Amino acid sequence: AQSVAQPEDQVNVAEGNPLTVKCTYSVSGNPYLFWYVQYPNRGLQFLLKYITGDNLVKGSYGFEAEFNKSQTSFHLKKPSALVSDSALYFCAVRDARTGGFKTIFGAGTRLFVKA
Amino acid sequence: DTAVSQTPKYLVTQMGNDKSIKCEQNLGHDTMYWYKQDSKKFLKIMFSYNNKELIINETVPNRFSPKSPDKAHLNLHINSLELGDSAVYFCASSQGKPSALNTEAFFGQGTRLTVV
């Protein structure tokens, strides 16, 4: 069965420092991976996705993610964090072998960026 | 200009009542979803509709009944509300069929349902 794990409930980083939010996945076919961000009292917003091609994917607001097939990971990164990046981040996967009908979300990682 | 809009934003009601949440998207998407986010922020799909046709029903109690009058609308009706139904419910939409693997979802702002 497909699954997504976000091993950290919370990540704390100082403004201006690089940030990483971790995600590992388990699928039976080729993975289609997504990152979403949720600000307080708001719906999820799409950040970026990996479908195929380059392992480094660039997305909105300066975020990028690196797909690593051997480690089954898709970590979200940003070179320099902003206080406004503080939010809840969700990794998600769709599995081609199950028809992709479902998007499975991780449990979320709360990012705190301190000024 | 809101892409996916839900009403109401907040809903407080007593156990046993029946309530509805409305959702509309103006993106021209063919597929719409309902998700439930619990108090621990865990997000789980409930239903998926494609062009008014039910595609996914994720073992949700029969008290929950989605209705899609057209592909731009997907409403959620809940009968006999229970305390455990308290959560944030998100409507979402995406382009193409639910099986389109490479498409991201666009979410509404959520409806916070509190059952007392």
PDB file of C-alpha atoms in Angstrom:
ATOM      1  CA  ALA A   1       0.000   0.000   0.000  1.00  0.00           C
ATOM      2  CA  GLN A   2       1.162   3.488  -0.696  1.00  0.00           C
ATOM      3  CA  SER A   3       2.183   5.687   2.200  1.00  0.00           C
ATOM      4  CA  VAL A   4       3.989   8.856   3.041  1.00  0.00           C
ATOM      5  CA  ALA A   5       5.997   9.566   6.166  1.00  0.00           C
ATOM      6  CA  GLN A   6       7.045  12.925   7.513  1.00  0.00           C
ATOM      7  CA  PRO A   7       9.316  11.963  10.402  1.00  0.00           C
ATOM      8  CA  GLU A   8       9.397  15.377  12.055  1.00  0.00           C
ATOM      9  CA  ASP A   9       6.345  16.893  13.699  1.00  0.00           C
ATOM     10  CA  GLN A  10       8.115  20.231  13.884  1.00  0.00           C
ATOM     11  CA  VAL A  11      11.142  21.910  12.381  1.00  0.00           C
ATOM     12  CA  ASN A  12      12.665  25.040  13.880  1.00  0.00           C
ATOM     13  CA  VAL A  13      15.039  27.220  11.908  1.00  0.00           C
ATOM     14  CA  ALA A  14      16.386  30.744  12.192  1.00  0.00           C
ATOM     15  CA  GLU A  15      15.517  33.270   9.532  1.00  0.00           C
ATOM     16  CA  GLY A  16      18.131  33.339   6.801  1.00  0.00           C
ATOM     17  CA  ASN A  17      19.250  29.767   7.433  1.00  0.00           C
ATOM     18  CA  PRO A  18      18.545  26.912   5.038  1.00  0.00           C
ATOM     19  CA  LEU A  19      15.604  24.698   5.842  1.00  0.00           C
ATOM     20  CA  THR A  20      14.754  21.086   5.103  1.00  0.00           C
ATOM     21  CA  VAL A  21      11.446  19.347   5.689  1.00  0.00           C
ATOM     22  CA  LYS A  22      11.742  15.607   5.273  1.00  0.00           C
ATOM     23  CA  CYS A  23       9.468  13.197   3.449  1.00  0.00           C
ATOM     24  CA  THR A  24       9.810   9.525   2.597  1.00  0.00           C
ATOM     25  CA  TYR A  25       7.361   7.512   0.574  1.00  0.00           C
ATOM     26  CA  SER A  26       6.372   3.960  -0.198  1.00  0.00           C
ATOM     27  CA  VAL A  27       4.566   3.078  -3.415  1.00  0.00           C
ATOM     28  CA  SER A  28       4.277  -0.008  -5.557  1.00  0.00           C
ATOM     29  CA  GLY A  29       4.745   1.823  -8.855  1.00  0.00           C
ATOM     30  CA  ASN A  30       6.277   5.065 -10.030  1.00  0.00           C
ATOM     31  CA  PRO A  31       5.695   7.823  -7.494  1.00  0.00           C
ATOM     32  CA  TYR A  32       4.092  11.143  -8.247  1.00  0.00           C
ATOM     33  CA  LEU A  33       5.060  13.398  -5.372  1.00  0.00           C
ATOM     34  CA  PHE A  34       3.704  16.722  -4.190  1.00  0.00           C
ATOM     35  CA  TRP A  35       4.323  19.312  -1.503  1.00  0.00           C
ATOM     36  CA  TYR A  36       1.581  21.526  -0.147  1.00  0.00           C
ATOM     37  CA  VAL A  37       1.661  24.298   2.447  1.00  0.00           C
ATOM     38  CA  GLN A  38      -1.127  25.237   4.842  1.00  0.00           C
ATOM     39  CA  TYR A  39      -1.146  28.618   6.545  1.00  0.00           C
ATOM     40  CA  PRO A  40      -3.301  29.082   9.672  1.00  0.00           C
ATOM     41  CA  ASN A  41      -7.022  28.907   8.972  1.00  0.00           C
ATOM     42  CA  ARG A  42      -6.424  28.403   5.274  1.00  0.00           C
ATOM     43  CA  GLY A  43      -6.665  25.572   2.799  1.00  0.00           C
ATOM     44  CA  LEU A  44      -3.670  23.772   1.378  1.00  0.00           C
ATOM     45  CA  GLN A  45      -1.694  25.469  -1.359  1.00  0.00           C
ATOM     46  CA  PHE A  46       0.314  23.598  -3.938  1.00  0.00           C
ATOM     47  CA  LEU A  47       4.074  24.233  -3.814  1.00  0.00           C
ATOM     48  CA  LEU A  48       5.680  21.819  -6.248  1.00  0.00           C
ATOM     49  CA  LYS A  49       5.542  18.340  -7.702  1.00  0.00           C
ATOM     50  CA  TYR A  50       7.792  15.611  -9.060  1.00  0.00           C
ATOM     51  CA  ILE A  51       6.450  13.643 -11.987  1.00  0.00           C
ATOM     52  CA  THR A  52       9.499  12.622 -13.962  1.00  0.00           C
ATOM     53  CA  GLY A  53      12.752  14.091 -15.177  1.00  0.00           C
ATOM     54  CA  ASP A  54      15.178  16.133 -13.112  1.00  0.00           C
ATOM     55  CA  ASN A  55      15.468  15.056  -9.525  1.00  0.00           C
ATOM     56  CA  LEU A  56      15.590  18.644  -8.320  1.00  0.00           C
ATOM     57  CA  VAL A  57      12.222  20.314  -8.639  1.00  0.00           C
ATOM     58  CA  LYS A  58      11.709  24.034  -8.192  1.00  0.00           C
ATOM     59  CA  GLY A  59       8.432  25.441  -6.935  1.00  0.00           C
ATOM     60  CA  SER A  60       6.695  28.460  -5.499  1.00  0.00           C
ATOM     61  CA  TYR A  61       8.125  30.952  -2.996  1.00  0.00           C
ATOM     62  CA  GLY A  62      11.710  29.811  -3.560  1.00  0.00           C
ATOM     63  CA  PHE A  63      11.104  26.239  -2.421  1.00  0.00           C
ATOM     64  CA  GLU A  64      12.638  23.231  -4.097  1.00  0.00           C
ATOM     65  CA  ALA A  65      12.575  19.511  -3.474  1.00  0.00           C
ATOM     66  CA  GLU A  66      14.955  16.719  -4.265  1.00  0.00           C
ATOM     67  CA  PHE A  67      13.669  13.361  -5.422  1.00  0.00           C
ATOM     68  CA  ASN A  68      15.888  10.465  -4.372  1.00  0.00           C
ATOM     69  CA  LYS A  69      14.703   7.146  -5.692  1.00  0.00           C
ATOM     70  CA  SER A  70      17.216   4.983  -3.841  1.00  0.00           C
ATOM     71  CA  GLN A  71      16.309   6.554  -0.508  1.00  0.00           C
ATOM     72  CA  THR A  72      12.614   6.904  -1.443  1.00  0.00           C
ATOM     73  CA  SER A  73      12.712  10.480  -0.256  1.00  0.00           C
ATOM     74  CA  PHE A  74      11.391  13.797  -1.439  1.00  0.00           C
ATOM     75  CA  HIS A  75      12.716  16.421   0.975  1.00  0.00           C
ATOM     76  CA  LEU A  76      11.557  20.005   0.739  1.00  0.00           C
ATOM     77  CA  LYS A  77      14.268  22.644   0.892  1.00  0.00           C
ATOM     78  CA  LYS A  78      14.812  26.359   0.816  1.00  0.00           C
ATOM     79  CA  PRO A  79      18.233  28.053   0.851  1.00  0.00           C
ATOM     80  CA  SER A  80      17.187  30.937   3.093  1.00  0.00           C
ATOM     81  CA  ALA A  81      14.141  30.735   5.358  1.00  0.00           C
ATOM     82  CA  LEU A  82      11.760  33.612   5.951  1.00  0.00           C
ATOM     83  CA  VAL A  83       9.550  34.175   8.988  1.00  0.00           C
ATOM     84  CA  SER A  84       6.613  34.119   6.580  1.00  0.00           C
ATOM     85  CA  ASP A  85       7.488  30.523   5.668  1.00  0.00           C
ATOM     86  CA  SER A  86       6.191  29.428   9.071  1.00  0.00           C
ATOM     87  CA  ALA A  87       3.310  27.085   8.291  1.00  0.00           C
ATOM     88  CA  LEU A  88       2.267  23.441   8.111  1.00  0.00           C
ATOM     89  CA  TYR A  89       3.788  21.483   5.246  1.00  0.00           C
ATOM     90  CA  PHE A  90       2.340  18.330   3.742  1.00  0.00           C
ATOM     91  CA  CYS A  91       4.022  15.816   1.512  1.00  0.00           C
ATOM     92  CA  ALA A  92       1.694  13.764  -0.711  1.00  0.00           C
ATOM     93  CA  VAL A  93       1.965  10.880  -3.143  1.00  0.00           C
ATOM     94  CA  ARG A  94      -0.093   9.431  -5.947  1.00  0.00           C
ATOM     95  CA  ASP A  95       0.626   5.902  -7.094  1.00  0.00           C
ATOM     96  CA  ALA A  96       0.294   5.009 -10.777  1.00  0.00           C
ATOM     97  CA  ARG A  97      -0.181   1.342 -10.043  1.00  0.00           C
ATOM     98  CA  THR A  98      -3.332   1.965  -8.025  1.00  0.00           C
ATOM     99  CA  GLY A  99      -4.674   4.219 -10.736  1.00  0.00           C
ATOM    100  CA  GLY A 100      -3.704   7.358  -8.917  1.00  0.00           C
ATOM    101  CA  PHE A 101      -7.225   7.964  -7.770  1.00  0.00           C
ATOM    102  CA  LYS A 102      -6.112   8.738  -4.278  1.00  0.00           C
ATOM    103  CA  THR A 103      -3.702  11.306  -3.012  1.00  0.00           C
ATOM    104  CA  ILE A 104      -2.157  10.122   0.230  1.00  0.00           C
ATOM    105  CA  PHE A 105      -0.988  12.902   2.501  1.00  0.00           C
ATOM    106  CA  GLY A 106       1.659  12.732   5.179  1.00  0.00           C
ATOM    107  CA  ALA A 107       0.844  13.802   8.718  1.00  0.00           C
ATOM    108  CA  GLY A 108       2.329  17.230   8.170  1.00  0.00           C
ATOM    109  CA  THR A 109       5.375  19.042   9.543  1.00  0.00           C
ATOM    110  CA  ARG A 110       5.055  22.355  11.286  1.00  0.00           C
ATOM    111  CA  LEU A 111       7.809  24.774  10.335  1.00  0.00           C
ATOM    112  CA  PHE A 112       8.730  27.593  12.694  1.00  0.00           C
ATOM    113  CA  VAL A 113      11.087  30.247  11.391  1.00  0.00           C
ATOM    114  CA  LYS A 114      12.413  32.497  14.117  1.00  0.00           C
ATOM    115  CA  ALA A 115      13.445  36.065  13.403  1.00  0.00           C
TER     116      ALA A 115
ATOM    117  CA  ASP B   1     -11.879  35.699  -7.702  1.00  0.00           C
ATOM    118  CA  THR B   2     -11.685  32.822  -5.213  1.00  0.00           C
ATOM    119  CA  ALA B   3     -10.896  29.632  -7.100  1.00  0.00           C
ATOM    120  CA  VAL B   4     -12.473  27.156  -4.681  1.00  0.00           C
ATOM    121  CA  SER B   5     -14.959  28.597  -2.231  1.00  0.00           C
ATOM    122  CA  GLN B   6     -16.728  26.898   0.629  1.00  0.00           C
ATOM    123  CA  THR B   7     -19.575  28.070   2.799  1.00  0.00           C
ATOM    124  CA  PRO B   8     -19.895  28.391   5.669  1.00  0.00           C
ATOM    125  CA  LYS B   9     -16.407  28.943   7.063  1.00  0.00           C
ATOM    126  CA  TYR B  10     -17.531  28.036  10.562  1.00  0.00           C
ATOM    127  CA  LEU B  11     -20.403  25.792  11.595  1.00  0.00           C
ATOM    128  CA  VAL B  12     -21.398  25.060  15.185  1.00  0.00           C
ATOM    129  CA  THR B  13     -24.310  22.715  15.684  1.00  0.00           C
ATOM    130  CA  GLN B  14     -25.812  20.265  18.117  1.00  0.00           C
ATOM    131  CA  MET B  15     -25.582  16.505  17.961  1.00  0.00           C
ATOM    132  CA  GLY B  16     -28.302  14.934  15.894  1.00  0.00           C
ATOM    133  CA  ASN B  17     -28.751  17.884  13.568  1.00  0.00           C
ATOM    134  CA  ASP B  18     -28.434  17.768   9.789  1.00  0.00           C
ATOM    135  CA  LYS B  19     -26.162  20.281   8.067  1.00  0.00           C
ATOM    136  CA  SER B  20     -24.761  21.036   4.653  1.00  0.00           C
ATOM    137  CA  ILE B  21     -21.521  22.540   3.404  1.00  0.00           C
ATOM    138  CA  LYS B  22     -21.404  24.040  -0.060  1.00  0.00           C
ATOM    139  CA  CYS B  23     -18.467  24.152  -2.422  1.00  0.00           C
ATOM    140  CA  GLU B  24     -17.985  25.837  -5.760  1.00  0.00           C
ATOM    141  CA  GLN B  25     -14.988  26.073  -8.043  1.00  0.00           C
ATOM    142  CA  ASN B  26     -14.544  28.499 -10.924  1.00  0.00           C
ATOM    143  CA  LEU B  27     -11.426  26.870 -12.371  1.00  0.00           C
ATOM    144  CA  GLY B  28     -13.242  24.758 -14.932  1.00  0.00           C
ATOM    145  CA  HIS B  29     -11.925  21.589 -13.293  1.00  0.00           C
ATOM    146  CA  ASP B  30     -13.605  18.254 -13.901  1.00  0.00           C
ATOM    147  CA  THR B  31     -12.806  16.644 -10.560  1.00  0.00           C
ATOM    148  CA  MET B  32     -13.793  17.723  -7.074  1.00  0.00           C
ATOM    149  CA  TYR B  33     -13.040  16.280  -3.656  1.00  0.00           C
ATOM    150  CA  TRP B  34     -13.990  16.414  -0.026  1.00  0.00           C
ATOM    151  CA  TYR B  35     -11.266  15.964   2.578  1.00  0.00           C
ATOM    152  CA  LYS B  36     -11.515  15.777   6.355  1.00  0.00           C
ATOM    153  CA  GLN B  37      -8.760  17.212   8.544  1.00  0.00           C
ATOM    154  CA  ASP B  38      -8.862  16.070  12.144  1.00  0.00           C
ATOM    155  CA  SER B  39      -7.616  17.821  15.255  1.00  0.00           C
ATOM    156  CA  LYS B  40      -4.118  16.453  14.686  1.00  0.00           C
ATOM    157  CA  LYS B  41      -4.118  17.983  11.180  1.00  0.00           C
ATOM    158  CA  PHE B  42      -4.240  14.563   9.536  1.00  0.00           C
ATOM    159  CA  LEU B  43      -5.846  14.890   6.119  1.00  0.00           C
ATOM    160  CA  LYS B  44      -7.928  12.133   4.599  1.00  0.00           C
ATOM    161  CA  ILE B  45      -9.961  11.970   1.424  1.00  0.00           C
ATOM    162  CA  MET B  46     -13.677  11.319   1.790  1.00  0.00           C
ATOM    163  CA  PHE B  47     -15.136  11.601  -1.700  1.00  0.00           C
ATOM    164  CA  SER B  48     -14.103  12.333  -5.233  1.00  0.00           C
ATOM    165  CA  TYR B  49     -16.405  13.308  -8.091  1.00  0.00           C
ATOM    166  CA  ASN B  50     -15.634  13.591 -11.769  1.00  0.00           C
ATOM    167  CA  ASN B  51     -18.167  15.426 -13.917  1.00  0.00           C
ATOM    168  CA  LYS B  52     -20.910  14.819 -11.355  1.00  0.00           C
ATOM    169  CA  GLU B  53     -20.061  11.115 -11.072  1.00  0.00           C
ATOM    170  CA  LEU B  54     -18.917   9.607  -7.772  1.00  0.00           C
ATOM    171  CA  ILE B  55     -15.453   8.105  -8.178  1.00  0.00           C
ATOM    172  CA  ILE B  56     -14.161   7.607  -4.649  1.00  0.00           C
ATOM    173  CA  ASN B  57     -16.106   6.898  -1.495  1.00  0.00           C
ATOM    174  CA  GLU B  58     -13.602   6.238   1.244  1.00  0.00           C
ATOM    175  CA  THR B  59     -15.654   4.151   3.666  1.00  0.00           C
ATOM    176  CA  VAL B  60     -17.340   7.232   4.986  1.00  0.00           C
ATOM    177  CA  PRO B  61     -20.491   6.664   7.083  1.00  0.00           C
ATOM    178  CA  ASN B  62     -23.755   6.807   5.190  1.00  0.00           C
ATOM    179  CA  ARG B  63     -24.644   9.897   7.179  1.00  0.00           C
ATOM    180  CA  PHE B  64     -22.344  11.778   4.803  1.00  0.00           C
ATOM    181  CA  SER B  65     -23.850  12.301   1.381  1.00  0.00           C
ATOM    182  CA  PRO B  66     -22.137  14.336  -1.319  1.00  0.00           C
ATOM    183  CA  LYS B  67     -24.168  15.910  -4.067  1.00  0.00           C
ATOM    184  CA  SER B  68     -22.852  17.354  -7.301  1.00  0.00           C
ATOM    185  CA  PRO B  69     -25.500  19.274  -9.250  1.00  0.00           C
ATOM    186  CA  ASP B  70     -22.930  20.187 -11.880  1.00  0.00           C
ATOM    187  CA  LYS B  71     -19.194  19.829 -12.261  1.00  0.00           C
ATOM    188  CA  ALA B  72     -18.530  23.195 -10.625  1.00  0.00           C
ATOM    189  CA  HIS B  73     -20.326  22.327  -7.401  1.00  0.00           C
ATOM    190  CA  LEU B  74     -19.884  19.600  -4.820  1.00  0.00           C
ATOM    191  CA  ASN B  75     -21.902  19.919  -1.651  1.00  0.00           C
ATOM    192  CA  LEU B  76     -21.635  17.792   1.458  1.00  0.00           C
ATOM    193  CA  HIS B  77     -24.688  16.936   3.508  1.00  0.00           C
ATOM    194  CA  ILE B  78     -24.295  15.369   6.923  1.00  0.00           C
ATOM    195  CA  ASN B  79     -27.188  13.728   8.759  1.00  0.00           C
ATOM    196  CA  SER B  80     -27.475  13.035  12.459  1.00  0.00           C
ATOM    197  CA  LEU B  81     -24.260  14.812  13.368  1.00  0.00           C
ATOM    198  CA  GLU B  82     -22.044  13.209  16.004  1.00  0.00           C
ATOM    199  CA  LEU B  83     -19.352  14.654  18.250  1.00  0.00           C
ATOM    200  CA  GLY B  84     -16.716  12.773  16.245  1.00  0.00           C
ATOM    201  CA  ASP B  85     -17.680  14.634  13.104  1.00  0.00           C
ATOM    202  CA  SER B  86     -16.044  17.752  14.502  1.00  0.00           C
ATOM    203  CA  ALA B  87     -13.203  18.576  12.128  1.00  0.00           C
ATOM    204  CA  VAL B  88     -12.225  20.894   9.320  1.00  0.00           C
ATOM    205  CA  TYR B  89     -13.676  19.853   5.992  1.00  0.00           C
ATOM    206  CA  PHE B  90     -11.896  20.904   2.820  1.00  0.00           C
ATOM    207  CA  CYS B  91     -13.255  20.970  -0.669  1.00  0.00           C
ATOM    208  CA  ALA B  92     -10.734  20.714  -3.498  1.00  0.00           C
ATOM    209  CA  SER B  93     -10.655  20.442  -7.258  1.00  0.00           C
ATOM    210  CA  SER B  94      -8.201  19.341  -9.907  1.00  0.00           C
ATOM    211  CA  GLN B  95      -7.971  19.371 -13.669  1.00  0.00           C
ATOM    212  CA  GLY B  96      -8.867  16.291 -15.660  1.00  0.00           C
ATOM    213  CA  LYS B  97      -9.867  12.911 -14.327  1.00  0.00           C
ATOM    214  CA  PRO B  98      -9.109  11.707 -10.796  1.00  0.00           C
ATOM    215  CA  SER B  99      -6.652   9.280 -12.367  1.00  0.00           C
ATOM    216  CA  ALA B 100      -4.576  12.126 -13.794  1.00  0.00           C
ATOM    217  CA  LEU B 101      -1.479  11.526 -11.728  1.00  0.00           C
ATOM    218  CA  ASN B 102       0.376  14.711 -12.457  1.00  0.00           C
ATOM    219  CA  THR B 103      -2.269  17.195 -11.449  1.00  0.00           C
ATOM    220  CA  GLU B 104      -2.246  19.085  -8.215  1.00  0.00           C
ATOM    221  CA  ALA B 105      -5.327  19.970  -6.209  1.00  0.00           C
ATOM    222  CA  PHE B 106      -6.662  23.410  -5.393  1.00  0.00           C
ATOM    223  CA  PHE B 107      -8.215  23.665  -1.954  1.00  0.00           C
ATOM    224  CA  GLY B 108     -10.924  25.811  -0.465  1.00  0.00           C
ATOM    225  CA  GLN B 109     -10.305  27.622   2.822  1.00  0.00           C
ATOM    226  CA  GLY B 110     -12.080  24.935   4.828  1.00  0.00           C
ATOM    227  CA  THR B 111     -15.196  24.673   6.971  1.00  0.00           C
ATOM    228  CA  ARG B 112     -14.592  24.225  10.667  1.00  0.00           C
ATOM    229  CA  LEU B 113     -17.426  22.057  11.948  1.00  0.00           C
ATOM    230  CA  THR B 114     -17.966  21.858  15.686  1.00  0.00           C
ATOM    231  CA  VAL B 115     -20.586  19.488  17.016  1.00  0.00           C
ATOM    232  CA  VAL B 116     -21.658  20.148  20.606  1.00  0.00           C
TER     233      VAL B 116
END
